[in-house]
Amino acid sequence: MAEALNVALQQAFGEGRTALRRGDQVAAMVWLQRAHILSQRMPLKHAWSHCLMLQAGWQARDWREVAGQLPRIVAALLFSRIWVPAGNNGRARVSAFKPMPLSEELQRLLE
């Protein structure tokens, strides 16, 4: 299953970056939220998902998203191996401590 997780994570990051290059922040956030959920236990990749969300917020001039991503980047680096709220989508409009439901597909990838 680790290989399937790696493939899904690479796809999510790739599609998210492609959407950012196109200036499509909505599509970028959908893919980056997926990347966030899949990478929550991997500190560097988890922090990278927040960096890309910060970029999407910056492009959209969504200052709440930008401000919310800054502490999440630091927290991802420090706490990813200790505790993460499963399924949390990583957006600034959601509590960083709130667990969220996972789809069956994401549950299978994270097993």
Backbone as a printed PyTorch tensor [residue, N CA C, xyz], in Angstrom:
tensor([[[  0.8250,  -1.2020,   0.0000],
         [  0.0000,   0.0000,   0.0000],
         [  0.8670,   1.2630,   0.0000]],

        [[  2.0970,   1.1650,   0.4880],
         [  2.9690,   2.3410,   0.5110],
         [  3.2020,   2.8940,  -0.8920]],

        [[  3.2990,   2.0040,  -1.8690],
         [  3.5030,   2.4610,  -3.2470],
         [  2.2750,   3.2180,  -3.7560]],

        [[  1.0940,   2.7120,  -3.4490],
         [ -0.1430,   3.3810,  -3.8730],
         [ -0.2480,   4.7610,  -3.2270]],

        [[  0.1340,   4.8570,  -1.9580],
         [  0.1210,   6.1480,  -1.2630],
         [  1.0930,   7.1080,  -1.9330]],

        [[  2.2790,   6.6360,  -2.2520],
         [  3.2770,   7.4810,  -2.8940],
         [  2.7930,   7.9900,  -4.2520]],

        [[  2.1780,   7.1080,  -5.0370],
         [  1.6660,   7.5000,  -6.3540],
         [  0.5540,   8.5420,  -6.1980]],

        [[ -0.3700,   8.2970,  -5.2660],
         [ -1.4800,   9.2310,  -5.0410],
         [ -0.9660,  10.5830,  -4.5640]],

        [[  0.0430,  10.5640,  -3.7160],
         [  0.6040,  11.8100,  -3.1900],
         [  1.3200,  12.5850,  -4.2990]],

        [[  2.0940,  11.8950,  -5.1120],
         [  2.7640,  12.5640,  -6.2290],
         [  1.7500,  13.1690,  -7.1930]],

        [[  0.6670,  12.4430,  -7.4570],
         [ -0.3710,  12.9640,  -8.3440],
         [ -1.0080,  14.2140,  -7.7450]],

        [[ -1.3320,  14.1680,  -6.4500],
         [ -1.9840,  15.3100,  -5.8010],
         [ -1.0820,  16.5430,  -5.8370]],

        [[  0.1880,  16.3780,  -5.5220],
         [  1.1090,  17.5140,  -5.5750],
         [  1.2800,  18.0070,  -7.0160]],

        [[  1.4210,  17.0860,  -7.9540],
         [  1.6020,  17.4740,  -9.3530],
         [  0.4090,  18.2340,  -9.9030]],

        [[ -0.7850,  17.7120,  -9.6580],
         [ -1.9970,  18.3830, -10.1360],
         [ -2.1880,  19.7270,  -9.4320]],

        [[ -1.8550,  19.7780,  -8.1520],
         [ -1.9630,  21.0420,  -7.4130],
         [ -1.0360,  22.1030,  -7.9720]],

        [[  0.2090,  21.7200,  -8.2510],
         [  1.1710,  22.6810,  -8.8260],
         [  0.7520,  23.1090, -10.2290]],

        [[  0.2450,  22.1680, -11.0220],
         [ -0.2280,  22.5030, -12.3700],
         [ -1.3660,  23.5140, -12.3010]],

        [[ -2.3070,  23.2860, -11.3940],
         [ -3.4330,  24.2190, -11.2330],
         [ -2.9360,  25.5900, -10.7740]],

        [[ -1.9400,  25.6190,  -9.8960],
         [ -1.3770,  26.9030,  -9.4630],
         [ -0.7480,  27.6430, -10.6440]],

        [[ -0.0280,  26.9220, -11.4810],
         [  0.5930,  27.5610, -12.6640],
         [ -0.4620,  28.1230, -13.6070]],

        [[ -1.6050,  27.4530, -13.6910],
         [ -2.7170,  27.9440, -14.5280],
         [ -3.4580,  29.1010, -13.8670]],

        [[ -3.1930,  29.3270, -12.5800],
         [ -3.9120,  30.3690, -11.8490],
         [ -5.2810,  29.9100, -11.3690]],

        [[ -5.5010,  28.6120, -11.3240],
         [ -6.7750,  28.0410, -10.8960],
         [ -6.6660,  27.6410,  -9.4210]],

        [[ -6.8920,  28.6220,  -8.5410],
         [ -6.7360,  28.3740,  -7.1130],
         [ -7.7610,  27.3780,  -6.5740]],

        [[ -8.9570,  27.3450,  -7.1390],
         [ -9.9870,  26.4100,  -6.6610],
         [ -9.5340,  24.9750,  -6.8970]],

        [[ -9.1280,  24.6670,  -8.1250],
         [ -8.6400,  23.3150,  -8.4280],
         [ -7.3800,  23.0100,  -7.6270]],

        [[ -6.5020,  24.0000,  -7.5120],
         [ -5.2670,  23.7900,  -6.7450],
         [ -5.5960,  23.3940,  -5.3110]],

        [[ -6.5330,  24.0820,  -4.6930],
         [ -6.8630,  23.7740,  -3.3000],
         [ -7.4720,  22.3830,  -3.1470]],

        [[ -8.2570,  21.9600,  -4.1150],
         [ -8.8270,  20.6050,  -4.0510],
         [ -7.6960,  19.5780,  -4.0210]],

        [[ -6.7500,  19.7240,  -4.9350],
         [ -5.6260,  18.7810,  -4.9890],
         [ -4.7020,  18.9260,  -3.7850]],

        [[ -4.4810,  20.1510,  -3.3400],
         [ -3.5790,  20.3620,  -2.2020],
         [ -4.1880,  19.8720,  -0.8940]],

        [[ -5.4950,  19.9500,  -0.7630],
         [ -6.1420,  19.3780,   0.4200],
         [ -5.9310,  17.8610,   0.4300]],

        [[ -6.0540,  17.2530,  -0.7330],
         [ -5.8070,  15.8070,  -0.8330],
         [ -4.3530,  15.4970,  -0.4680]],

        [[ -3.4190,  16.2810,  -1.0100],
         [ -2.0060,  16.0910,  -0.6860],
         [ -1.7810,  16.2670,   0.8120]],

        [[ -2.4490,  17.2310,   1.4020],
         [ -2.3090,  17.4760,   2.8310],
         [ -2.7340,  16.2580,   3.6400]],

        [[ -3.8980,  15.7320,   3.3330],
         [ -4.4120,  14.5790,   4.0760],
         [ -3.4660,  13.3840,   3.9260]],

        [[ -2.9960,  13.1540,   2.7170],
         [ -2.1290,  12.0060,   2.4730],
         [ -0.7460,  12.1530,   3.0950]],

        [[ -0.2970,  13.3760,   3.3010],
         [  1.0720,  13.6000,   3.7930],
         [  1.1400,  13.9480,   5.2750]],

        [[  0.0430,  13.9050,   5.9770],
         [  0.0290,  14.3940,   7.3580],
         [  1.0670,  13.7570,   8.2750]],

        [[  1.4710,  12.5330,   8.0340],
         [  2.4670,  11.8620,   8.8820],
         [  3.8900,  11.9840,   8.3490]],

        [[  4.0910,  12.8040,   7.3260],
         [  5.4020,  12.9950,   6.6960],
         [  5.7670,  14.4720,   6.8320]],

        [[  6.5460,  14.8460,   7.8310],
         [  6.7590,  16.2690,   8.1390],
         [  7.1220,  17.1640,   6.9620]],

        [[  8.0690,  16.7810,   6.1390],
         [  8.4840,  17.6730,   5.0460],
         [  7.4070,  17.8070,   3.9800]],

        [[  6.7910,  16.6960,   3.6120],
         [  5.7260,  16.7560,   2.6080],
         [  4.4940,  17.4620,   3.1610]],

        [[  4.2030,  17.2290,   4.4380],
         [  3.0880,  17.9030,   5.0950],
         [  3.3160,  19.4240,   5.0610]],

        [[  4.5120,  19.8430,   5.4410],
         [  4.8330,  21.2770,   5.4200],
         [  4.7700,  21.8160,   3.9850]],

        [[  5.2070,  21.0080,   3.0010],
         [  5.1720,  21.4430,   1.6100],
         [  3.7290,  21.6730,   1.1610]],

        [[  2.8090,  20.8130,   1.6090],
         [  1.4020,  21.0160,   1.2340],
         [  0.9120,  22.3670,   1.7520]],

        [[  1.3310,  22.7360,   2.9600],
         [  0.9410,  24.0380,   3.5070],
         [  1.6200,  25.1880,   2.7610]],

        [[  2.8570,  24.9910,   2.3300],
         [  3.5320,  26.0300,   1.5300],
         [  2.7830,  26.2790,   0.2280]],

        [[  2.3410,  25.2180,  -0.4070],
         [  1.6040,  25.3730,  -1.6630],
         [  0.2210,  25.9820,  -1.4180]],

        [[ -0.4060,  25.6570,  -0.2900],
         [ -1.6870,  26.3020,   0.0550],
         [ -1.4700,  27.7950,   0.3020]],

        [[ -0.3560,  28.1390,   0.9220],
         [ -0.0200,  29.5470,   1.1200],
         [  0.1150,  30.2280,  -0.2390]],

        [[  0.7790,  29.5720,  -1.1860],
         [  0.9290,  30.1380,  -2.5340],
         [ -0.4370,  30.3370,  -3.1890]],

        [[ -1.3230,  29.3570,  -3.0480],
         [ -2.6670,  29.4800,  -3.6260],
         [ -3.4160,  30.6370,  -2.9730]],

        [[ -3.2790,  30.7730,  -1.6630],
         [ -3.9180,  31.8910,  -0.9690],
         [ -3.3630,  33.2310,  -1.4400]],

        [[ -2.0660,  33.2830,  -1.6370],
         [ -1.4200,  34.5100,  -2.1200],
         [ -1.9370,  34.8720,  -3.5160]],

        [[ -1.9870,  33.8810,  -4.4050],
         [ -2.4860,  34.1370,  -5.7600],
         [ -3.9220,  34.6460,  -5.7380]],

        [[ -4.7260,  34.1190,  -4.8290],
         [ -6.1430,  34.5030,  -4.7420],
         [ -6.3310,  35.7890,  -3.9310]],

        [[ -5.2430,  36.3140,  -3.3730],
         [ -5.2980,  37.4850,  -2.4820],
         [ -6.2200,  37.2010,  -1.2880]],

        [[ -6.1660,  35.9540,  -0.8190],
         [ -6.9360,  35.5060,   0.3400],
         [ -6.0040,  35.5800,   1.5460]],

        [[ -5.9970,  36.7450,   2.1870],
         [ -5.0290,  37.0090,   3.2560],
         [ -5.2940,  36.1500,   4.4880]],

        [[ -6.5280,  35.7490,   4.6890],
         [ -6.8250,  34.8400,   5.8030],
         [ -6.1330,  33.4900,   5.5770]],

        [[ -6.1710,  33.0120,   4.3420],
         [ -5.5020,  31.7460,   4.0160],
         [ -3.9910,  31.8880,   4.1770]],

        [[ -3.4480,  32.9770,   3.6890],
         [ -2.0020,  33.2060,   3.8060],
         [ -1.5920,  33.2280,   5.2740]],

        [[ -2.2910,  34.0210,   6.0730],
         [ -1.9460,  34.1240,   7.4980],
         [ -2.1410,  32.7940,   8.2220]],

        [[ -3.1440,  32.0400,   7.8340],
         [ -3.4050,  30.7610,   8.4850],
         [ -2.4050,  29.6790,   8.1270]],

        [[ -1.8120,  29.7830,   6.9520],
         [ -0.8590,  28.7560,   6.5320],
         [  0.5120,  28.9250,   7.1850]],

        [[  0.8840,  30.1330,   7.5390],
         [  2.2150,  30.3520,   8.1240],
         [  2.4500,  29.5280,   9.3950]],

        [[  1.5750,  29.5830,  10.4020],
         [  1.8210,  28.7500,  11.5840],
         [  1.6480,  27.2530,  11.2930]],

        [[  0.8290,  26.9210,  10.3150],
         [  0.6330,  25.5030,   9.9720],
         [  1.9030,  24.8960,   9.3640]],

        [[  2.6730,  25.6910,   8.6490],
         [  3.9400,  25.2020,   8.0910],
         [  4.8740,  24.8010,   9.2260]],

        [[  5.0040,  25.6670,  10.2070],
         [  5.8730,  25.3840,  11.3570],
         [  5.3500,  24.1800,  12.1320]],

        [[  4.0470,  24.1570,  12.3990],
         [  3.4520,  23.0490,  13.1510],
         [  3.6300,  21.7240,  12.4180]],

        [[  3.5100,  21.7390,  11.0920],
         [  3.6870,  20.5030,  10.3200],
         [  5.0920,  19.9450,  10.5040]],

        [[  6.0670,  20.8240,  10.5180],
         [  7.4480,  20.3760,  10.7060],
         [  7.6970,  19.8410,  12.1140]],

        [[  7.0610,  20.4450,  13.0940],
         [  7.3170,  20.0770,  14.4890],
         [  6.4670,  18.9220,  15.0100]],

        [[  5.2270,  18.8110,  14.5500],
         [  4.2920,  17.8960,  15.2050],
         [  3.7630,  16.7520,  14.3510]],

        [[  4.1110,  16.6810,  13.0850],
         [  3.5370,  15.6660,  12.1980],
         [  3.7440,  14.2350,  12.6890]],

        [[  4.8600,  13.9710,  13.2980],
         [  5.1360,  12.6100,  13.7700],
         [  4.5050,  12.3260,  15.1300]],

        [[  4.0830,  13.3700,  15.8290],
         [  3.5150,  13.2020,  17.1690],
         [  2.0000,  13.0410,  17.1030]],

        [[  1.3280,  13.9810,  16.4610],
         [ -0.1320,  13.9540,  16.3970],
         [ -0.6170,  14.8270,  15.2560]],

        [[ -1.5990,  14.3240,  14.5250],
         [ -2.3060,  15.1060,  13.5070],
         [ -3.7780,  14.7440,  13.5780]],

        [[ -4.6630,  15.6930,  13.2890],
         [ -6.0960,  15.3730,  13.2550],
         [ -6.4400,  14.6920,  11.9310]],

        [[ -6.7130,  13.4180,  11.9910],
         [ -6.9580,  12.6210,  10.7810],
         [ -8.0070,  13.2780,   9.8860]],

        [[ -7.6980,  13.3380,   8.6100],
         [ -8.6380,  13.8460,   7.6260],
         [ -8.7360,  15.3500,   7.5260]],

        [[ -8.0820,  16.0720,   8.4170],
         [ -8.1510,  17.5330,   8.3750],
         [ -7.6260,  18.0200,   7.0300]],

        [[ -8.3650,  18.9200,   6.3840],
         [ -7.9990,  19.3350,   5.0290],
         [ -6.9010,  20.3930,   4.9700]],

        [[ -6.4990,  20.9490,   6.1000],
         [ -5.3610,  21.8660,   6.1260],
         [ -5.6600,  23.3100,   5.7980]],

        [[ -6.9070,  23.6290,   5.4750],
         [ -7.2610,  25.0100,   5.1210],
         [ -7.2890,  25.8960,   6.3610]],

        [[ -7.0680,  27.1700,   6.1570],
         [ -7.0560,  28.1380,   7.2550],
         [ -8.4420,  28.3440,   7.8500]],

        [[ -9.4800,  28.0360,   7.1110],
         [-10.8520,  28.2270,   7.6000],
         [-11.3440,  27.0690,   8.4580]],

        [[-10.5050,  26.0620,   8.6510],
         [-10.8340,  24.9030,   9.4730],
         [ -9.8470,  24.8740,  10.6340]],

        [[-10.3280,  24.5860,  11.8240],
         [ -9.4310,  24.4650,  12.9640],
         [ -8.3280,  23.4620,  12.6540]],

        [[ -7.1130,  23.8080,  12.9840],
         [ -5.9760,  22.9200,  12.7600],
         [ -6.0540,  21.6750,  13.6410]],

        [[ -6.9640,  21.6680,  14.5970],
         [ -7.0830,  20.5510,  15.5370],
         [ -8.2960,  19.6720,  15.2600]],

        [[ -9.0730,  20.0030,  14.2340],
         [-10.3340,  19.3080,  13.9790],
         [-10.1480,  18.0890,  13.0760]],

        [[-10.4260,  16.8770,  13.5920],
         [-10.4310,  15.7100,  12.7070],
         [-11.6230,  15.8140,  11.7610]],

        [[-11.4790,  15.2610,  10.5750],
         [-12.5470,  15.3020,   9.5750],
         [-12.7030,  13.9050,   8.9820]],

        [[-13.9010,  13.5970,   8.4900],
         [-14.1120,  12.2620,   7.9170],
         [-13.2380,  12.0330,   6.6870]],

        [[-12.8210,  10.7870,   6.5290],
         [-12.0230,  10.3870,   5.3730],
         [-12.8790,   9.5600,   4.4260]],

        [[-12.6700,   9.7410,   3.1350],
         [-13.3340,   8.8780,   2.1610],
         [-12.7430,   7.4720,   2.2850]],

        [[-13.4610,   6.4930,   1.7700],
         [-12.9600,   5.1170,   1.8050],
         [-11.6400,   5.0020,   1.0540]],

        [[-11.5260,   5.7140,  -0.0650],
         [-10.2880,   5.6690,  -0.8510],
         [ -9.1020,   6.1740,  -0.0330]],

        [[ -9.2780,   7.3130,   0.6320],
         [ -8.1820,   7.8580,   1.4330],
         [ -7.8720,   6.9600,   2.6220]],

        [[ -8.8960,   6.3860,   3.2350],
         [ -8.6620,   5.4460,   4.3300],
         [ -7.7930,   4.2750,   3.8760]],

        [[ -8.1110,   3.7230,   2.7060],
         [ -7.3280,   2.5840,   2.1790],
         [ -5.8780,   3.0030,   1.9280]],

        [[ -5.6810,   4.1860,   1.3650],
         [ -4.3180,   4.6380,   1.0810],
         [ -3.5080,   4.8540,   2.3580]],

        [[ -4.1630,   5.2580,   3.4160],
         [ -3.4550,   5.5760,   4.6660],
         [ -3.2810,   4.3800,   5.6000]],

        [[ -3.8220,   3.2380,   5.2540],
         [ -3.6750,   2.0430,   6.1100],
         [ -2.2570,   1.5520,   6.1250]]])
